[in-house]
PDB file of C-alpha atoms and ligand atoms in Angstrom:
ATOM      1  CA  MET A 279     123.661  94.958  93.301  1.00  0.00           C
ATOM      2  CA  ILE A 280     120.527  95.584  95.388  1.00  0.00           C
ATOM      3  CA  TYR A 281     117.411  96.243  93.341  1.00  0.00           C
ATOM      4  CA  PHE A 282     114.714  98.527  94.730  1.00  0.00           C
ATOM      5  CA  ALA A 283     111.127  98.832  93.520  1.00  0.00           C
ATOM      6  CA  MET A 284     110.145 102.443  94.091  1.00  0.00           C
ATOM      7  CA  SER A 285     106.754 103.960  93.527  1.00  0.00           C
ATOM      8  CA  LYS A 286     106.579 106.917  91.171  1.00  0.00           C
ATOM      9  CA  GLY A 287     103.928 108.503  93.375  1.00  0.00           C
ATOM     10  CA  ARG A 288     103.951 110.576  96.508  1.00  0.00           C
ATOM     11  CA  LEU A 289     106.431 108.406  98.458  1.00  0.00           C
ATOM     12  CA  VAL A 290     109.356 108.764  96.071  1.00  0.00           C
ATOM     13  CA  GLU A 291     110.880 111.997  97.404  1.00  0.00           C
ATOM     14  CA  LYS A 292     110.831 110.987 101.046  1.00  0.00           C
ATOM     15  CA  SER A 293     112.040 107.503 100.152  1.00  0.00           C
ATOM     16  CA  ALA A 294     114.970 108.992  98.232  1.00  0.00           C
ATOM     17  CA  ALA A 295     115.812 111.355 101.111  1.00  0.00           C
ATOM     18  CA  LEU A 296     115.821 108.465 103.594  1.00  0.00           C
ATOM     19  CA  LEU A 297     117.998 106.235 101.412  1.00  0.00           C
ATOM     20  CA  GLU A 298     120.404 109.123 100.819  1.00  0.00           C
ATOM     21  CA  LYS A 299     120.742 109.566 104.563  1.00  0.00           C
ATOM     22  CA  CYS A 300     121.779 105.907 104.689  1.00  0.00           C
ATOM     23  CA  GLY A 301     124.556 106.346 102.138  1.00  0.00           C
ATOM     24  CA  VAL A 302     122.659 105.234  99.030  1.00  0.00           C
ATOM     25  CA  ASP A 303     123.498 107.318  95.967  1.00  0.00           C
ATOM     26  CA  VAL A 304     120.003 108.366  94.847  1.00  0.00           C
ATOM     27  CA  SER A 305     120.970 111.156  92.440  1.00  0.00           C
ATOM     28  CA  VAL A 306     119.503 109.192  89.483  1.00  0.00           C
ATOM     29  CA  LEU A 307     116.089 109.304  91.179  1.00  0.00           C
ATOM     30  CA  ARG A 308     116.139 113.069  90.977  1.00  0.00           C
ATOM     31  CA  GLU A 309     116.878 113.194  87.253  1.00  0.00           C
ATOM     32  CA  ASP A 310     114.076 114.245  84.933  1.00  0.00           C
ATOM     33  CA  THR A 311     113.858 111.094  82.861  1.00  0.00           C
ATOM     34  CA  ARG A 312     111.305 108.677  81.412  1.00  0.00           C
ATOM     35  CA  LYS A 313     113.657 105.755  82.056  1.00  0.00           C
ATOM     36  CA  LEU A 314     112.161 103.099  84.318  1.00  0.00           C
ATOM     37  CA  VAL A 315     115.372 101.310  85.264  1.00  0.00           C
ATOM     38  CA  LEU A 316     117.973 103.458  86.931  1.00  0.00           C
ATOM     39  CA  GLU A 317     121.353 102.590  88.417  1.00  0.00           C
ATOM     40  CA  SER A 318     123.341 104.457  91.019  1.00  0.00           C
ATOM     41  CA  ALA A 319     126.660 105.810  89.731  1.00  0.00           C
ATOM     42  CA  ASP A 320     128.575 103.406  92.003  1.00  0.00           C
ATOM     43  CA  LYS A 321     126.551 100.475  90.508  1.00  0.00           C
ATOM     44  CA  LYS A 322     125.599  99.292  93.995  1.00  0.00           C
ATOM     45  CA  TYR A 323     121.877  99.950  93.579  1.00  0.00           C
ATOM     46  CA  GLY A 324     119.307  99.554  90.843  1.00  0.00           C
ATOM     47  CA  PHE A 325     115.903 101.215  90.945  1.00  0.00           C
ATOM     48  CA  PHE A 326     112.723 100.156  89.156  1.00  0.00           C
ATOM     49  CA  LEU A 327     110.178 102.950  88.982  1.00  0.00           C
ATOM     50  CA  VAL A 328     106.696 101.450  89.115  1.00  0.00           C
ATOM     51  CA  LYS A 329     103.122 102.323  90.027  1.00  0.00           C
ATOM     52  CA  PRO A 330     102.533 102.154  93.796  1.00  0.00           C
ATOM     53  CA  ALA A 331     100.326  99.050  93.537  1.00  0.00           C
ATOM     54  CA  ASP A 332     103.055  97.228  91.603  1.00  0.00           C
ATOM     55  CA  VAL A 333     105.830  97.647  94.205  1.00  0.00           C
ATOM     56  CA  PRO A 334     104.747  94.494  96.138  1.00  0.00           C
ATOM     57  CA  VAL A 335     104.411  92.589  92.850  1.00  0.00           C
ATOM     58  CA  TYR A 336     108.035  93.251  91.908  1.00  0.00           C
ATOM     59  CA  VAL A 337     109.263  92.464  95.431  1.00  0.00           C
ATOM     60  CA  GLU A 338     107.271  89.241  95.831  1.00  0.00           C
ATOM     61  CA  SER A 339     108.589  87.974  92.490  1.00  0.00           C
ATOM     62  CA  GLY A 340     112.198  88.701  93.429  1.00  0.00           C
ATOM     63  CA  VAL A 341     112.755  90.991  90.459  1.00  0.00           C
ATOM     64  CA  ALA A 342     113.326  93.636  93.149  1.00  0.00           C
ATOM     65  CA  ASP A 343     115.058  92.740  96.422  1.00  0.00           C
ATOM     66  CA  LEU A 344     113.618  95.614  98.413  1.00  0.00           C
ATOM     67  CA  GLY A 345     110.790  98.074  97.991  1.00  0.00           C
ATOM     68  CA  ILE A 346     109.043 100.952  99.660  1.00  0.00           C
ATOM     69  CA  ALA A 347     105.261 100.767  99.633  1.00  0.00           C
ATOM     70  CA  GLY A 348     102.348 102.197 101.591  1.00  0.00           C
ATOM     71  CA  LYS A 349     100.638  99.928 104.117  1.00  0.00           C
ATOM     72  CA  ASP A 350      97.395 100.608 102.206  1.00  0.00           C
ATOM     73  CA  THR A 351      98.942  98.986  99.120  1.00  0.00           C
ATOM     74  CA  LEU A 352     100.340  96.071 101.131  1.00  0.00           C
ATOM     75  CA  LEU A 353      96.929  95.367 102.659  1.00  0.00           C
ATOM     76  CA  GLU A 354      95.312  95.523  99.259  1.00  0.00           C
ATOM     77  CA  GLU A 355      97.892  93.353  97.460  1.00  0.00           C
ATOM     78  CA  ASP A 356      98.397  90.852 100.320  1.00  0.00           C
ATOM     79  CA  ARG A 357     101.645  89.511  98.821  1.00  0.00           C
ATOM     80  CA  ASP A 358     104.092  86.937 100.179  1.00  0.00           C
ATOM     81  CA  LEU A 359     107.002  89.115 101.305  1.00  0.00           C
ATOM     82  CA  TYR A 360     108.635  90.504 104.430  1.00  0.00           C
ATOM     83  CA  GLU A 361     107.543  93.833 105.847  1.00  0.00           C
ATOM     84  CA  LEU A 362     110.762  94.927 107.554  1.00  0.00           C
ATOM     85  CA  LEU A 363     110.268  98.461 108.840  1.00  0.00           C
ATOM     86  CA  ASP A 364     107.630 101.110 109.342  1.00  0.00           C
ATOM     87  CA  LEU A 365     109.373 104.128 107.813  1.00  0.00           C
ATOM     88  CA  GLY A 366     107.097 106.629 109.539  1.00  0.00           C
ATOM     89  CA  PHE A 367     106.334 108.865 106.553  1.00  0.00           C
ATOM     90  CA  GLY A 368     103.382 108.857 104.155  1.00  0.00           C
ATOM     91  CA  LYS A 369     101.050 108.748 107.137  1.00  0.00           C
ATOM     92  CA  CYS A 370      97.373 108.429 106.258  1.00  0.00           C
ATOM     93  CA  ARG A 371      94.248 106.448 107.094  1.00  0.00           C
ATOM     94  CA  LEU A 372      91.730 104.396 105.184  1.00  0.00           C
ATOM     95  CA  CYS A 373      88.303 105.914 105.658  1.00  0.00           C
ATOM     96  CA  LEU A 374      84.711 105.788 104.598  1.00  0.00           C
ATOM     97  CA  ALA A 375      83.910 109.251 103.321  1.00  0.00           C
ATOM     98  CA  GLY A 376      80.996 111.039 101.754  1.00  0.00           C
ATOM     99  CA  TYR A 377      78.680 113.966 102.269  1.00  0.00           C
ATOM    100  CA  PRO A 378      78.725 114.908 105.967  1.00  0.00           C
ATOM    101  CA  THR A 379      74.955 115.490 105.858  1.00  0.00           C
ATOM    102  CA  ARG A 380      74.393 111.944 104.624  1.00  0.00           C
ATOM    103  CA  LYS A 381      76.176 109.946 107.313  1.00  0.00           C
ATOM    104  CA  SER A 382      73.054 107.810 107.692  1.00  0.00           C
ATOM    105  CA  ALA A 383      73.847 106.418 104.216  1.00  0.00           C
ATOM    106  CA  LEU A 384      76.376 104.166 105.983  1.00  0.00           C
ATOM    107  CA  THR A 385      73.576 102.131 107.512  1.00  0.00           C
ATOM    108  CA  SER A 386      71.580 101.934 104.284  1.00  0.00           C
ATOM    109  CA  PRO A 387      70.856  98.327 103.224  1.00  0.00           C
ATOM    110  CA  HIS A 388      71.943  99.068  99.649  1.00  0.00           C
ATOM    111  CA  LEU A 389      75.144 101.007 100.273  1.00  0.00           C
ATOM    112  CA  ARG A 390      77.212 101.655  97.156  1.00  0.00           C
ATOM    113  CA  VAL A 391      80.909 102.086  97.939  1.00  0.00           C
ATOM    114  CA  ALA A 392      83.444 103.276  95.377  1.00  0.00           C
ATOM    115  CA  THR A 393      87.087 102.406  96.000  1.00  0.00           C
ATOM    116  CA  LYS A 394      90.520 101.693  94.598  1.00  0.00           C
ATOM    117  CA  TYR A 395      90.984  99.251  97.498  1.00  0.00           C
ATOM    118  CA  ILE A 396      88.517  96.583  96.402  1.00  0.00           C
ATOM    119  CA  ASN A 397      90.134  93.607  98.227  1.00  0.00           C
ATOM    120  CA  THR A 398      90.535  95.519 101.481  1.00  0.00           C
ATOM    121  CA  ALA A 399      86.973  96.831 101.255  1.00  0.00           C
ATOM    122  CA  LYS A 400      85.675  93.280 100.642  1.00  0.00           C
ATOM    123  CA  ARG A 401      87.483  92.062 103.751  1.00  0.00           C
ATOM    124  CA  ILE A 402      86.333  94.984 105.904  1.00  0.00           C
ATOM    125  CA  PHE A 403      82.662  94.711 104.981  1.00  0.00           C
ATOM    126  CA  ALA A 404      82.716  90.905 105.313  1.00  0.00           C
ATOM    127  CA  GLU A 405      84.171  91.289 108.833  1.00  0.00           C
ATOM    128  CA  ARG A 406      81.411  93.754 109.647  1.00  0.00           C
ATOM    129  CA  GLY A 407      78.825  91.365 108.260  1.00  0.00           C
ATOM    130  CA  GLU A 408      77.561  94.065 105.915  1.00  0.00           C
ATOM    131  CA  GLU A 409      76.575  93.477 102.320  1.00  0.00           C
ATOM    132  CA  VAL A 410      77.446  96.408 100.103  1.00  0.00           C
ATOM    133  CA  GLU A 411      77.889  97.065  96.413  1.00  0.00           C
ATOM    134  CA  LEU A 412      81.551  97.736  95.702  1.00  0.00           C
ATOM    135  CA  ILE A 413      82.469  99.828  92.683  1.00  0.00           C
ATOM    136  CA  LYS A 414      86.096  99.569  91.593  1.00  0.00           C
ATOM    137  CA  LEU A 415      87.699 102.812  90.481  1.00  0.00           C
ATOM    138  CA  ASN A 416      91.305 103.572  89.609  1.00  0.00           C
ATOM    139  CA  GLY A 417      91.561 107.154  90.810  1.00  0.00           C
ATOM    140  CA  SER A 418      89.683 110.417  91.430  1.00  0.00           C
ATOM    141  CA  VAL A 419      87.491 108.365  93.753  1.00  0.00           C
ATOM    142  CA  GLU A 420      85.952 111.482  95.330  1.00  0.00           C
ATOM    143  CA  LEU A 421      84.059 112.034  92.096  1.00  0.00           C
ATOM    144  CA  ALA A 422      81.841 109.010  92.778  1.00  0.00           C
ATOM    145  CA  PRO A 423      79.589 110.484  95.516  1.00  0.00           C
ATOM    146  CA  VAL A 424      79.650 113.888  93.834  1.00  0.00           C
ATOM    147  CA  THR A 425      78.239 112.454  90.613  1.00  0.00           C
ATOM    148  CA  GLY A 426      75.935 109.917  92.275  1.00  0.00           C
ATOM    149  CA  LEU A 427      77.932 106.902  91.081  1.00  0.00           C
ATOM    150  CA  ALA A 428      78.257 105.779  94.715  1.00  0.00           C
ATOM    151  CA  ASP A 429      76.923 106.779  98.139  1.00  0.00           C
ATOM    152  CA  VAL A 430      80.297 106.789  99.848  1.00  0.00           C
ATOM    153  CA  ILE A 431      83.940 106.064  99.116  1.00  0.00           C
ATOM    154  CA  PHE A 432      86.469 103.872 100.889  1.00  0.00           C
ATOM    155  CA  ASP A 433      89.736 105.643 100.318  1.00  0.00           C
ATOM    156  CA  VAL A 434      92.987 106.832 101.741  1.00  0.00           C
ATOM    157  CA  VAL A 435      92.916 110.238 103.432  1.00  0.00           C
ATOM    158  CA  GLU A 436      96.154 112.072 104.082  1.00  0.00           C
ATOM    159  CA  THR A 437      95.594 115.814 104.496  1.00  0.00           C
ATOM    160  CA  GLY A 438      91.855 115.661 103.819  1.00  0.00           C
ATOM    161  CA  SER A 439      92.159 118.429 101.253  1.00  0.00           C
ATOM    162  CA  THR A 440      90.783 116.381  98.333  1.00  0.00           C
ATOM    163  CA  LEU A 441      87.684 115.506 100.346  1.00  0.00           C
ATOM    164  CA  LYS A 442      87.246 119.129 101.452  1.00  0.00           C
ATOM    165  CA  ALA A 443      87.680 120.506  97.942  1.00  0.00           C
ATOM    166  CA  ASN A 444      84.808 118.282  96.816  1.00  0.00           C
ATOM    167  CA  GLY A 445      82.463 119.042  99.721  1.00  0.00           C
ATOM    168  CA  LEU A 446      83.055 115.637 101.335  1.00  0.00           C
ATOM    169  CA  ALA A 447      84.244 114.564 104.763  1.00  0.00           C
ATOM    170  CA  VAL A 448      85.451 111.510 106.660  1.00  0.00           C
ATOM    171  CA  LEU A 449      82.416 109.574 107.924  1.00  0.00           C
ATOM    172  CA  GLU A 450      84.365 106.803 109.613  1.00  0.00           C
ATOM    173  CA  GLU A 451      88.071 106.020 110.104  1.00  0.00           C
ATOM    174  CA  VAL A 452      88.409 102.335 109.314  1.00  0.00           C
ATOM    175  CA  ILE A 453      92.164 101.652 109.310  1.00  0.00           C
ATOM    176  CA  THR A 454      94.568 104.067 110.973  1.00  0.00           C
ATOM    177  CA  GLY A 455      98.357 103.975 111.110  1.00  0.00           C
ATOM    178  CA  VAL A 456      98.857 103.602 107.371  1.00  0.00           C
ATOM    179  CA  SER A 457     102.427 104.637 106.425  1.00  0.00           C
ATOM    180  CA  ALA A 458     105.334 103.734 104.164  1.00  0.00           C
ATOM    181  CA  ARG A 459     106.969 100.356 104.807  1.00  0.00           C
ATOM    182  CA  LEU A 460     110.282  98.831 103.766  1.00  0.00           C
ATOM    183  CA  ILE A 461     109.552  95.448 102.236  1.00  0.00           C
ATOM    184  CA  ALA A 462     111.861  92.646 101.145  1.00  0.00           C
ATOM    185  CA  ASN A 463     111.778  89.587  98.954  1.00  0.00           C
ATOM    186  CA  LYS A 464     112.047  86.494 101.147  1.00  0.00           C
ATOM    187  CA  VAL A 465     114.767  84.775  99.100  1.00  0.00           C
ATOM    188  CA  SER A 466     116.795  87.957  98.554  1.00  0.00           C
ATOM    189  CA  LEU A 467     116.955  88.513 102.274  1.00  0.00           C
ATOM    190  CA  LYS A 468     118.723  85.146 102.626  1.00  0.00           C
ATOM    191  CA  LEU A 469     120.885  85.205  99.500  1.00  0.00           C
ATOM    192  CA  LYS A 470     121.913  88.852  99.699  1.00  0.00           C
ATOM    193  CA  SER A 471     121.861  89.222 103.480  1.00  0.00           C
ATOM    194  CA  ALA A 472     125.444  90.513 103.554  1.00  0.00           C
ATOM    195  CA  GLU A 473     124.420  93.503 101.439  1.00  0.00           C
ATOM    196  CA  ILE A 474     120.824  93.956 102.555  1.00  0.00           C
ATOM    197  CA  LEU A 475     121.047  93.626 106.352  1.00  0.00           C
ATOM    198  CA  PRO A 476     123.596  96.429 106.924  1.00  0.00           C
ATOM    199  CA  LEU A 477     121.412  98.737 104.810  1.00  0.00           C
ATOM    200  CA  VAL A 478     118.283  97.749 106.749  1.00  0.00           C
ATOM    201  CA  GLU A 479     120.208  98.449 109.972  1.00  0.00           C
ATOM    202  CA  LYS A 480     121.175 101.919 108.704  1.00  0.00           C
ATOM    203  CA  ILE A 481     117.586 102.671 107.659  1.00  0.00           C
ATOM    204  CA  SER A 482     116.328 101.512 111.037  1.00  0.00           C
ATOM    205  CA  GLU A 483     118.804 103.848 112.780  1.00  0.00           C
ATOM    206  CA  ALA A 484     117.926 106.743 110.475  1.00  0.00           C
ATOM    207  CA  ILE A 485     114.202 106.558 111.280  1.00  0.00           C
ATOM    208  CA  SER A 486     114.539 105.980 115.021  1.00  0.00           C
TER     209      SER A 486
HETATM  210  C1  LIG B 612      94.814 109.804  96.922  1.00  0.00           C
HETATM  211  C2  LIG B 612      93.449 109.412  97.441  1.00  0.00           C
HETATM  212  C3  LIG B 612      92.766 110.730  97.575  1.00  0.00           C
HETATM  213  C4  LIG B 612      93.888 111.674  97.955  1.00  0.00           C
HETATM  214  C5  LIG B 612      93.921 111.880  99.432  1.00  0.00           C
HETATM  215  O1  LIG B 612      94.742 109.937  95.545  1.00  0.00           O
HETATM  216  O2  LIG B 612      92.789 108.510  96.576  1.00  0.00           O
HETATM  217  O3  LIG B 612      92.162 111.137  96.356  1.00  0.00           O
HETATM  218  O4  LIG B 612      95.096 111.051  97.548  1.00  0.00           O
HETATM  219  O5  LIG B 612      94.921 112.776  99.808  1.00  0.00           O
HETATM  220  P1  LIG B 612      94.591 114.074 100.675  1.00  0.00           P
HETATM  221  O6  LIG B 612      93.822 113.618 101.875  1.00  0.00           O
HETATM  222  O7  LIG B 612      95.939 114.629 101.047  1.00  0.00           O
HETATM  223  O8  LIG B 612      93.798 115.026  99.819  1.00  0.00           O
HETATM  224  P2  LIG B 612      96.034 110.168  94.641  1.00  0.00           P
HETATM  225  O9  LIG B 612      96.612 111.518  94.891  1.00  0.00           O
HETATM  226  O10 LIG B 612      96.976 109.045  94.898  1.00  0.00           O
HETATM  227  O11 LIG B 612      95.470 110.190  93.186  1.00  0.00           O
HETATM  228  P3  LIG B 612      94.395 109.347  92.382  1.00  0.00           P
HETATM  229  O12 LIG B 612      93.094 110.056  92.565  1.00  0.00           O
HETATM  230  O13 LIG B 612      94.881 109.387  91.003  1.00  0.00           O
HETATM  231  O14 LIG B 612      94.362 107.949  92.934  1.00  0.00           O
END
């Protein structure tokens, strides 16, 4: 059996559609259930439904053989695993965002940055040689500049509609080309290569 770690978030539908195209029976993923471990009817595949940030955790540990995670999550988690394919969907960018009239805030010596991506933000600002105050949030990050908790946010922007709805805008694109990736556990790829490699080949063909 091949075990997949799948995020319960925005990637799940497109991930399921792609796997289906490759002959994986994903009907269990479309059931309305609170179960977190699902098996395909043919017993060839198992699915663990986890939070997006936990997909690399399950794959690195080997509990899951394969996973589908956003590049934003992979950068943030920095786990020891193989990134096999760029799946091309879930396209977004990691940006600094805030009030468009306050772009000068970016050069302020006491910049307060709210983010879910604390490790990535640390790396980025260290590379830039800028000292900032990072404020870790777990969601609804756009609220931080609106309420005065932070000056700007470092967050993922897909359509831009959440920023727009809150009167905010992209101030600087920091990392572009973020998208969903197929990831694999290093040991699984060796031990289960006979099952995993043909599937990876099919997925590669399906996205090309
Ligand atoms: C992400 C991100 C933004 C939004 C961007 O949050 O943190 O808030 O999506 O998408 P958009 O550009 O298409 O508006 P998510 O929906 O994952 O929810 P969260 O606030 O709970 O983290």
